[in-house]
mmCIF file of C-alpha atoms in Angstrom:
data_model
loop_
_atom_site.group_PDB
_atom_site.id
_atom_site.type_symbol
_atom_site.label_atom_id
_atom_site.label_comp_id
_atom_site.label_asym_id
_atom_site.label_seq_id
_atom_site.Cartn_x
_atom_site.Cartn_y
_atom_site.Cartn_z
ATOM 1 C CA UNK A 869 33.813 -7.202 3.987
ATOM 2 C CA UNK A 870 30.393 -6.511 5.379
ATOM 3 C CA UNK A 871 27.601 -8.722 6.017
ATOM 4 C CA UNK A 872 24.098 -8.184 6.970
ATOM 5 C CA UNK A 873 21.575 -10.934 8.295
ATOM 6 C CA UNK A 874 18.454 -10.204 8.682
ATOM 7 C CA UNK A 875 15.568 -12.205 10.009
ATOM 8 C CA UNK A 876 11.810 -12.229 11.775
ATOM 9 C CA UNK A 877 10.017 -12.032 8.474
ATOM 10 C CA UNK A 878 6.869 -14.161 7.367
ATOM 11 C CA UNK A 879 3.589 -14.088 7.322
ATOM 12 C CA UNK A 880 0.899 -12.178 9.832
ATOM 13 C CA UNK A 881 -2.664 -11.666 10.623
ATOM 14 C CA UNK A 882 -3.850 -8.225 11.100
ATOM 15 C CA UNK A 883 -3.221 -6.520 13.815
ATOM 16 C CA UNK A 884 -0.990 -9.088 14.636
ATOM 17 C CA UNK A 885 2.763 -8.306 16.019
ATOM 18 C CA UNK A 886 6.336 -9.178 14.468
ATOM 19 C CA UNK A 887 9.946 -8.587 15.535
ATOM 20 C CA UNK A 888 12.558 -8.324 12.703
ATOM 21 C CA UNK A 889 16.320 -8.332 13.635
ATOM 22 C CA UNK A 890 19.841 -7.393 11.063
ATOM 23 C CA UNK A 891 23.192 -8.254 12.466
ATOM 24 C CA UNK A 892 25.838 -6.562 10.645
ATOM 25 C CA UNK A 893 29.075 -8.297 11.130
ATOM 26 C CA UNK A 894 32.483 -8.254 9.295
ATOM 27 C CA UNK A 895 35.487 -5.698 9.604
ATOM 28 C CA UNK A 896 33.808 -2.780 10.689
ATOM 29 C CA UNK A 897 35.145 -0.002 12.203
ATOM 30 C CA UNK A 898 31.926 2.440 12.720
ATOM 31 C CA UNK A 899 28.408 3.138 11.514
ATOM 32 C CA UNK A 900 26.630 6.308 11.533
ATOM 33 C CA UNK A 901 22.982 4.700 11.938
ATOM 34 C CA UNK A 902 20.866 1.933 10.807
ATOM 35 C CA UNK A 903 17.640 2.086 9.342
ATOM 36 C CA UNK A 904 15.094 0.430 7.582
ATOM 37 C CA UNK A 905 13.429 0.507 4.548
ATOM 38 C CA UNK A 906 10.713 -1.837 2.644
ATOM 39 C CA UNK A 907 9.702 -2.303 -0.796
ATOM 40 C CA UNK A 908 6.108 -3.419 -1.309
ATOM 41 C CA UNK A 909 4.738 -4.706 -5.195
ATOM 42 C CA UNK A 910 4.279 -1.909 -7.248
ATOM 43 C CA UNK A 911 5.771 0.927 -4.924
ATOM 44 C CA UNK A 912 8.932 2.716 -4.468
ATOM 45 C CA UNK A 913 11.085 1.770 -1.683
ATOM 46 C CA UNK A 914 10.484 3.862 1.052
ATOM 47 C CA UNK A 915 11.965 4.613 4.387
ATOM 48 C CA UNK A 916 10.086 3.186 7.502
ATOM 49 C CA UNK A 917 12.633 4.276 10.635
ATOM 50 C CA UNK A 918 16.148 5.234 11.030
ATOM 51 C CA UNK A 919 17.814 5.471 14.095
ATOM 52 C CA UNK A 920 21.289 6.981 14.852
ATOM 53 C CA UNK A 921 24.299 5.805 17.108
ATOM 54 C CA UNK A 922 23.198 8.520 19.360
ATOM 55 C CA UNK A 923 19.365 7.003 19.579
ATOM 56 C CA UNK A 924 18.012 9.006 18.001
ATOM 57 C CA UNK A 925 15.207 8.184 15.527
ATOM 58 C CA UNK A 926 13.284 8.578 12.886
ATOM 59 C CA UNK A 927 9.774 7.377 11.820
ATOM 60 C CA UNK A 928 7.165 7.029 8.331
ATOM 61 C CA UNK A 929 4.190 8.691 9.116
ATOM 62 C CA UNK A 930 2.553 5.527 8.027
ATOM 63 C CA UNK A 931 4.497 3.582 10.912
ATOM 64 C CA UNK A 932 4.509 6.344 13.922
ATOM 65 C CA UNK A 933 2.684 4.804 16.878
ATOM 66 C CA UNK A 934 3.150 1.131 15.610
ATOM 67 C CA UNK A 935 6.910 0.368 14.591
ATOM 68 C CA UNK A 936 8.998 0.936 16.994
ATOM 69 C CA UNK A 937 13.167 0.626 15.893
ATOM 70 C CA UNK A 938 15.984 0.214 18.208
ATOM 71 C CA UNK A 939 19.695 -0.985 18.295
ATOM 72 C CA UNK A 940 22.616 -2.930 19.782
ATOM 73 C CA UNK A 941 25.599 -0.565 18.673
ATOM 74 C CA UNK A 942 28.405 -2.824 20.092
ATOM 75 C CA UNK A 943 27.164 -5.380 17.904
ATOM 76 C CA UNK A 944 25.628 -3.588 15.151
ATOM 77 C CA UNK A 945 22.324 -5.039 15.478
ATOM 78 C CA UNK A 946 18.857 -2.958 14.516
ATOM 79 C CA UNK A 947 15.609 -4.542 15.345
ATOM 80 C CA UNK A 948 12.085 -3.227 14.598
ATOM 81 C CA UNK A 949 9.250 -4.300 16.487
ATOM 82 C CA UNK A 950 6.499 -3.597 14.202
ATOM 83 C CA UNK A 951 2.565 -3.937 15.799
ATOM 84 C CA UNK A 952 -1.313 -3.556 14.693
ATOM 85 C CA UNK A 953 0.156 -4.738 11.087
ATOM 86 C CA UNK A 954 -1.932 -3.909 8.096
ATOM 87 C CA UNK A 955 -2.344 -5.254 4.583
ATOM 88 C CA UNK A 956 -0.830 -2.258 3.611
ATOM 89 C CA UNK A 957 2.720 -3.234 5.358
ATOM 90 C CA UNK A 958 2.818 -6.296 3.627
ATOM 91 C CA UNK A 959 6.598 -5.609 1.770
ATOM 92 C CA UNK A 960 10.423 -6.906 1.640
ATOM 93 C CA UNK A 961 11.941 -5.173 4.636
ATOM 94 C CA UNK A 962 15.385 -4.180 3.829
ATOM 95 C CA UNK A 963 18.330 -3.323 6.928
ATOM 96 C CA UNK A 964 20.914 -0.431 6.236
ATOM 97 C CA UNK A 965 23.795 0.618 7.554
ATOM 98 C CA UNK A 966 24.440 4.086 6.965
ATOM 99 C CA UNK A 967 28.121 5.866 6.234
ATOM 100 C CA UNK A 968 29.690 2.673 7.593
ATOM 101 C CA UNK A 969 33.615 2.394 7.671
ATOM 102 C CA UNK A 970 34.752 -1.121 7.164
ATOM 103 C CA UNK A 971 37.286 -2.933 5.652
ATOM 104 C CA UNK A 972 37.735 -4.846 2.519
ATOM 105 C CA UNK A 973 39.953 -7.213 0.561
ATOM 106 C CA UNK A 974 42.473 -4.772 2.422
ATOM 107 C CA UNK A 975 40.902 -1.361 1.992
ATOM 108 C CA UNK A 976 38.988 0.556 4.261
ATOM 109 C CA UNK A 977 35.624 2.029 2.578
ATOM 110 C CA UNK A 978 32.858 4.584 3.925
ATOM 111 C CA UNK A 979 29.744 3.244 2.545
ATOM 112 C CA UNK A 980 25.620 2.352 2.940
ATOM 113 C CA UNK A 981 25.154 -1.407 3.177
ATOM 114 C CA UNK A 982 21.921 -2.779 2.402
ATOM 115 C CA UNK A 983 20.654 -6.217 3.462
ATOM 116 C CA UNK A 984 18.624 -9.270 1.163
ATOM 117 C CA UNK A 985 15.872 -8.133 2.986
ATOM 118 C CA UNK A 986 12.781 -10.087 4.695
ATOM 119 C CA UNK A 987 9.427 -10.754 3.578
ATOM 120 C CA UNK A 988 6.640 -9.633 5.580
ATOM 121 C CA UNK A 989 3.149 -10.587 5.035
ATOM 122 C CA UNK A 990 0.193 -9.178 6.745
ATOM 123 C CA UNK A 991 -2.853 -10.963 5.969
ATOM 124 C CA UNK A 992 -6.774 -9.584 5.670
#
């Protein structure tokens, strides 16, 4: 089993600062990267940053310069530090673990794990 906490959303002025956090805990053996994504009304989910057990990352063009994501890999944690929010962020922030190998009801499985997800608000 696999679960994924993730917390630090609510509601922002803009230009304002937030910090959101995902702890992935449960049988795991390894995971490729962690990412995250958001969802905003009306819109396809889309990817906001990635980053990779090596460090390496991976940014929206929307986000460059004002999201910044990073990770705890011995305790599969991501974290994005997101600043000078817009309206336009305003969305249900999903964490992911990518190509993670973890066990269940006995089985060991290679899959993406997605998160509840947070609600961020930026207001105008």
């Amino acid at each position: 089993q696999v679960q994924l906490v993730e917390s630090g959303g609510g509601l922002v002025q803009v230009g304002g600062s937030l910090r959101l956090s995902c702890v992935a805990s449960g049988s795991i053996i390894s995971v490729n990267a962690m990412g995250w994504y958001r969802q905003a009304p009306g819109k396809q989910r889309e990817l906001v940053a990635t980053i990779t057990k090596g460090g390496t990352t991976t940014y929206a063009d929307s986000v460059e310069g004002r999201f910044t994501i990073s990770r705890d890999n011995t305790k599969n944690t991501v974290y994005l530090q997101m600043s000078s929010l817009k309206p336009e962020d305003t969305a249900v922030y999903c964490c992911k673990l990518e190509a993670a190998r973890y066990y269940s009801g006995g089985y060991l499985l290679l899959a993406d794990a997605w998160g509840q997800g947070t609600l961020v608000t930026v207001s105008s």
